[in-house]
Amino acid sequence: MRTLALPRALPAWAWPATVLAVAFGVVPFVASGYVFDALLIPFLALSLAAVGLNLLTGYAGQLSLGTAAFMAVGAFAAYNFNLRVDGLPLLASIALAGLAATAIGLVFGLPSLRLRGFYLAVSTLAAQFFVQWALTKFGWFSNHNPSGVIDAPPLQVAGVVFDTPAGRYLFSLAVVTVLTVLAWRLVRTQTGHHFIAVRDNELAARVIGVPVLRTKLLAFALSSFIAGVAGVLWGFVYLRTVEPAGFNLDRSFQILFIVIIGGLATIRGAFYGAALIVVFPLLLSRAGSFLFGGWFDSGVLDMSQRIVLGVLIIFFLIVEPKGLAALGDRLRSRLARA
């Protein structure tokens, strides 16, 4: 009697490959300009920033509240490299901006050699205030513009100008894809294992030979580099202006919430959390305006949306403290057994 062979499970790369195929090959032809500018581009920029923070906080266990500061360093550095170095390609400006953010991240990561937990978070909070103060105080960073707000340069790579909403989306998607794949590969190497060892038990990691101090600084460096590039996307591609107010403390908390909601120590969790933070408030806004726009003014509706979003976040964390990534894994397991 012959038995039917069960179909093999899809390889791990099949789902990400399908998502990328749709993102590159379908979305640019079906989405509207509003969807690109209001949803997809900010979603990609915040997802990349969350990937960087997840390397530092989720994998290496170093709590940071200064992610927006490193994003600001990246955005202003890219602007100044592009402005002051004639003929410098845009991609080179972005890479150098990431390195500038890395340098600042290393400086403010030095306290991690002595501090932990909330004490370290307070020291990284100093980066947020210092960077915003420096960018506002010294006009050189904004080319002495009286308002402090500067226009981003055009997005041009190898003679191709990405000036349409779909073009800006594809530019962001390409940058996010490359850095996310590199981060995904990194956490599966010995370096990623060192991050996790330091996060779980710093003393035990030191005993088994993990270079704890170097690992912490490397986590800050990589996280700051990715955050700096995310800042370039946020300023150059999404806002299309660069100003310190776009990288305030609220932005740092927003990225931290994305990491917590999506799931610590998981790359895909950064995208899940960003999707919830970016898309859901917009859906609430549309629904609130449609249902209650005639009864309440915009201020009341905006505050109601914040309350609903906060309650939903608390609910998610109660149902699945490990984030949306773990919740998705659990749902897939139940569907597989059904």
XYZ file of C-alpha atoms in Angstrom:
338
model
C 0.000 0.000 0.000
C 1.490 3.322 -1.072
C 1.485 6.272 1.258
C 1.183 9.821 0.088
C 4.251 11.920 0.814
C 3.531 15.120 2.664
C 4.688 18.292 0.928
C 7.927 19.657 2.246
C 7.894 22.856 4.214
C 8.982 25.904 2.295
C 12.588 26.981 2.900
C 13.183 29.847 5.290
C 14.073 32.261 2.507
C 10.864 31.681 0.525
C 8.650 34.075 2.476
C 11.113 37.023 2.507
C 11.866 36.434 -1.179
C 8.154 36.554 -1.996
C 7.680 39.755 -0.025
C 10.625 41.389 -1.794
C 9.369 40.257 -5.195
C 6.005 41.878 -4.514
C 7.611 45.003 -3.016
C 9.906 45.548 -5.996
C 7.815 44.144 -8.837
C 4.180 44.852 -7.973
C 3.804 47.681 -5.452
C 5.464 50.409 -7.612
C 2.842 49.814 -10.324
C -0.304 49.609 -8.199
C 0.182 51.988 -5.255
C -0.762 55.668 -5.409
C 1.472 58.615 -4.642
C -0.332 59.105 -1.349
C 0.396 55.521 -0.284
C 4.076 55.955 -1.115
C 4.501 59.286 0.684
C 2.218 58.756 3.682
C 2.697 55.042 4.370
C 5.435 53.125 2.619
C 8.369 55.556 2.759
C 8.018 56.430 6.488
C 7.391 52.748 7.190
C 10.696 51.815 5.521
C 12.690 54.564 7.260
C 11.330 53.723 10.720
C 11.768 49.990 10.106
C 15.437 50.506 9.302
C 15.945 52.631 12.421
C 14.244 49.901 14.453
C 16.538 47.261 12.930
C 19.507 49.291 14.143
C 18.082 49.730 17.636
C 17.162 46.045 17.805
C 20.798 45.103 17.211
C 21.754 47.233 20.200
C 18.851 46.642 22.582
C 17.276 43.373 21.466
C 20.435 41.405 20.682
C 23.160 43.113 22.739
C 20.943 44.168 25.657
C 22.094 47.821 25.725
C 19.132 50.116 26.335
C 19.260 53.345 24.305
C 17.016 56.397 24.150
C 19.102 58.333 21.640
C 18.268 56.700 18.318
C 16.752 59.866 16.870
C 19.969 61.747 17.700
C 22.003 59.337 15.584
C 19.401 59.669 12.822
C 19.853 63.448 12.975
C 23.631 63.113 12.768
C 23.243 60.957 9.667
C 20.817 63.344 7.961
C 22.850 66.492 8.630
C 26.139 64.761 7.822
C 24.813 63.541 4.468
C 23.563 67.042 3.693
C 26.931 68.629 4.478
C 28.958 65.988 2.637
C 26.748 66.483 -0.404
C 26.969 70.278 -0.103
C 30.676 70.740 0.605
C 32.343 67.951 -1.388
C 31.946 68.588 -5.099
C 31.132 65.565 -7.194
C 30.599 63.237 -4.239
C 28.030 60.565 -5.227
C 24.877 60.379 -3.161
C 25.533 56.811 -2.032
C 29.005 57.854 -0.837
C 27.421 60.731 1.095
C 25.021 58.288 2.739
C 27.835 55.872 3.633
C 29.940 58.694 5.108
C 26.888 59.931 7.013
C 26.512 56.474 8.522
C 30.159 56.577 9.566
C 29.652 60.013 11.144
C 26.730 58.625 13.139
C 28.942 55.671 14.081
C 31.575 58.019 15.516
C 28.999 59.855 17.636
C 27.458 56.546 18.684
C 30.824 55.274 19.878
C 31.359 58.410 21.957
C 28.020 58.038 23.711
C 28.455 54.253 23.864
C 31.545 54.549 26.050
C 29.435 54.783 29.261
C 28.141 51.275 28.434
C 31.536 49.997 29.562
C 30.562 50.993 33.112
C 26.793 51.481 33.126
C 23.855 49.163 32.532
C 20.089 49.233 32.246
C 18.309 52.497 32.995
C 21.565 54.201 33.962
C 22.835 53.549 30.447
C 19.523 54.745 29.008
C 19.942 58.071 30.813
C 23.457 58.476 29.408
C 22.197 57.848 25.865
C 19.412 60.332 26.532
C 22.174 62.920 26.864
C 23.048 62.257 23.221
C 19.525 63.260 22.244
C 19.727 66.622 23.987
C 23.326 67.336 23.029
C 22.885 66.625 19.314
C 19.708 68.700 19.059
C 21.402 71.563 20.906
C 24.500 71.430 18.684
C 22.509 71.327 15.444
C 20.417 74.292 16.584
C 23.265 76.310 18.116
C 25.814 76.136 15.297
C 24.513 77.444 11.990
C 27.275 75.756 10.001
C 25.386 72.445 10.101
C 22.396 74.007 8.303
C 24.554 76.180 6.013
C 23.626 79.220 8.144
C 19.992 79.045 7.118
C 18.090 81.427 9.457
C 15.231 78.970 9.973
C 17.511 75.981 10.523
C 15.438 74.058 7.968
C 17.265 72.991 4.816
C 16.058 71.371 1.618
C 17.339 67.898 0.900
C 19.403 67.419 -2.267
C 17.907 65.500 -5.209
C 18.105 61.721 -5.117
C 20.380 60.847 -8.009
C 22.383 57.643 -8.402
C 24.466 56.915 -11.533
C 22.541 59.514 -13.497
C 19.130 58.164 -12.465
C 16.980 60.677 -10.578
C 14.437 59.298 -8.097
C 12.080 62.273 -8.023
C 8.682 60.557 -8.210
C 6.903 58.938 -5.244
C 7.484 55.492 -6.739
C 11.138 56.320 -7.379
C 11.706 57.512 -3.815
C 10.008 54.349 -2.567
C 12.255 52.117 -4.663
C 15.342 54.009 -3.504
C 14.344 53.561 0.148
C 13.408 49.928 -0.396
C 16.775 49.138 -1.968
C 18.721 50.752 0.897
C 16.574 49.100 3.571
C 16.829 45.699 1.887
C 20.627 45.772 1.677
C 21.162 46.864 5.289
C 18.494 44.506 6.640
C 20.049 41.508 4.873
C 23.462 42.474 6.263
C 22.011 42.793 9.773
C 20.232 39.443 9.403
C 23.491 37.794 8.359
C 25.391 39.485 11.183
C 23.200 38.153 13.980
C 23.844 34.618 12.724
C 27.616 34.964 12.920
C 29.865 34.694 15.941
C 29.464 38.434 16.467
C 25.718 38.008 16.834
C 26.273 35.184 19.302
C 28.554 37.473 21.284
C 25.802 40.088 21.371
C 23.350 37.582 22.809
C 25.890 36.267 25.341
C 26.538 39.785 26.656
C 22.800 40.462 26.825
C 21.978 37.259 28.719
C 24.800 37.304 31.244
C 27.710 39.687 30.949
C 29.789 37.947 33.629
C 29.306 34.511 32.077
C 30.162 35.926 28.661
C 33.401 37.320 30.048
C 34.271 33.974 31.631
C 33.857 32.038 28.377
C 36.096 34.467 26.533
C 33.694 36.899 24.887
C 35.358 40.338 24.467
C 32.616 42.176 26.353
C 33.898 45.732 25.985
C 34.593 45.375 22.276
C 31.221 43.688 21.741
C 29.333 46.523 23.417
C 31.121 49.192 21.412
C 30.594 47.221 18.203
C 26.872 47.018 18.949
C 26.740 50.792 19.418
C 28.740 51.342 16.224
C 26.568 49.115 14.034
C 23.333 50.410 15.532
C 24.402 54.029 15.051
C 25.469 53.412 11.448
C 22.089 51.923 10.539
C 20.262 54.682 12.438
C 22.317 57.313 10.597
C 21.323 55.874 7.223
C 17.698 55.688 8.408
C 17.962 59.378 9.291
C 19.046 60.116 5.715
C 15.969 58.283 4.415
C 13.730 60.114 6.870
C 15.087 63.539 5.927
C 16.026 63.167 2.259
C 13.304 60.809 1.054
C 10.313 61.214 3.377
C 10.352 64.778 4.742
C 12.576 66.108 1.924
C 13.806 68.678 4.420
C 16.368 68.348 7.193
C 15.716 69.999 10.537
C 16.498 69.124 14.172
C 12.806 69.100 15.112
C 12.272 66.082 12.888
C 14.547 64.032 15.153
C 13.286 64.908 18.618
C 12.898 62.757 21.717
C 9.446 61.611 20.625
C 11.071 59.989 17.597
C 13.466 58.057 19.850
C 10.587 56.764 21.945
C 8.621 55.907 18.815
C 11.453 53.715 17.534
C 11.862 52.090 20.941
C 8.130 51.288 20.983
C 8.432 49.800 17.494
C 11.163 47.450 18.717
C 9.244 46.424 21.845
C 5.941 45.921 20.018
C 7.507 44.079 17.092
C 9.674 41.863 19.252
C 13.131 42.126 20.750
C 15.979 40.212 19.108
C 14.145 39.617 15.842
C 14.790 41.435 12.584
C 11.301 40.977 11.164
C 9.816 42.363 14.384
C 11.133 45.804 13.422
C 8.931 45.718 10.325
C 5.897 44.398 12.189
C 6.182 47.106 14.829
C 6.727 49.853 12.258
C 3.686 48.694 10.310
C 1.532 48.980 13.423
C 2.909 52.380 14.421
C 2.697 53.904 10.923
C -0.393 52.311 9.396
C -2.752 51.893 12.330
C -2.857 55.579 13.428
C -3.682 56.557 9.842
C -6.519 54.025 9.731
C -7.794 55.314 13.083
C -7.647 58.880 11.782
C -9.667 58.025 8.687
C -12.207 56.014 10.672
C -12.542 58.685 13.369
C -13.036 61.476 10.831
C -15.634 59.434 8.968
C -17.604 58.305 12.015
C -17.238 61.204 14.464
C -15.955 64.107 12.366
C -19.240 65.967 12.658
C -19.372 65.677 16.456
C -15.800 66.295 17.648
C -13.027 68.619 16.505
C -9.665 67.394 15.194
C -7.893 67.829 18.559
C -10.303 65.486 20.361
C -10.065 62.940 17.557
C -6.268 63.061 17.608
C -6.153 62.488 21.366
C -8.680 59.657 21.053
C -6.474 57.988 18.441
C -3.499 58.150 20.794
C -5.545 56.580 23.581
C -6.807 53.770 21.346
C -3.292 53.091 20.051
C -1.887 53.036 23.589
C -4.572 50.598 24.760
C -3.909 48.380 21.755
C -0.167 48.355 22.465
C -0.795 47.349 26.078
C -3.153 44.614 24.888
C -0.565 43.229 22.481
C 2.114 43.200 25.161
C -0.188 41.377 27.581
C -1.232 38.790 25.004
C 2.312 38.295 23.716
C 5.093 40.026 25.713
C 7.652 38.902 23.131
C 6.028 41.053 20.473
C 4.184 40.690 17.204
C 6.896 38.472 15.731
C 6.291 35.824 18.409
C 2.537 36.234 18.015
C 2.885 35.626 14.275
C 5.000 32.515 14.898
C 2.386 31.181 17.269
C -0.425 31.774 14.773
C 1.533 30.051 11.987
C 2.148 27.043 14.243
C -1.560 26.738 15.008
C -2.451 26.984 11.341
C 0.138 24.326 10.497
C -1.377 21.931 13.064
C -4.941 22.619 11.919
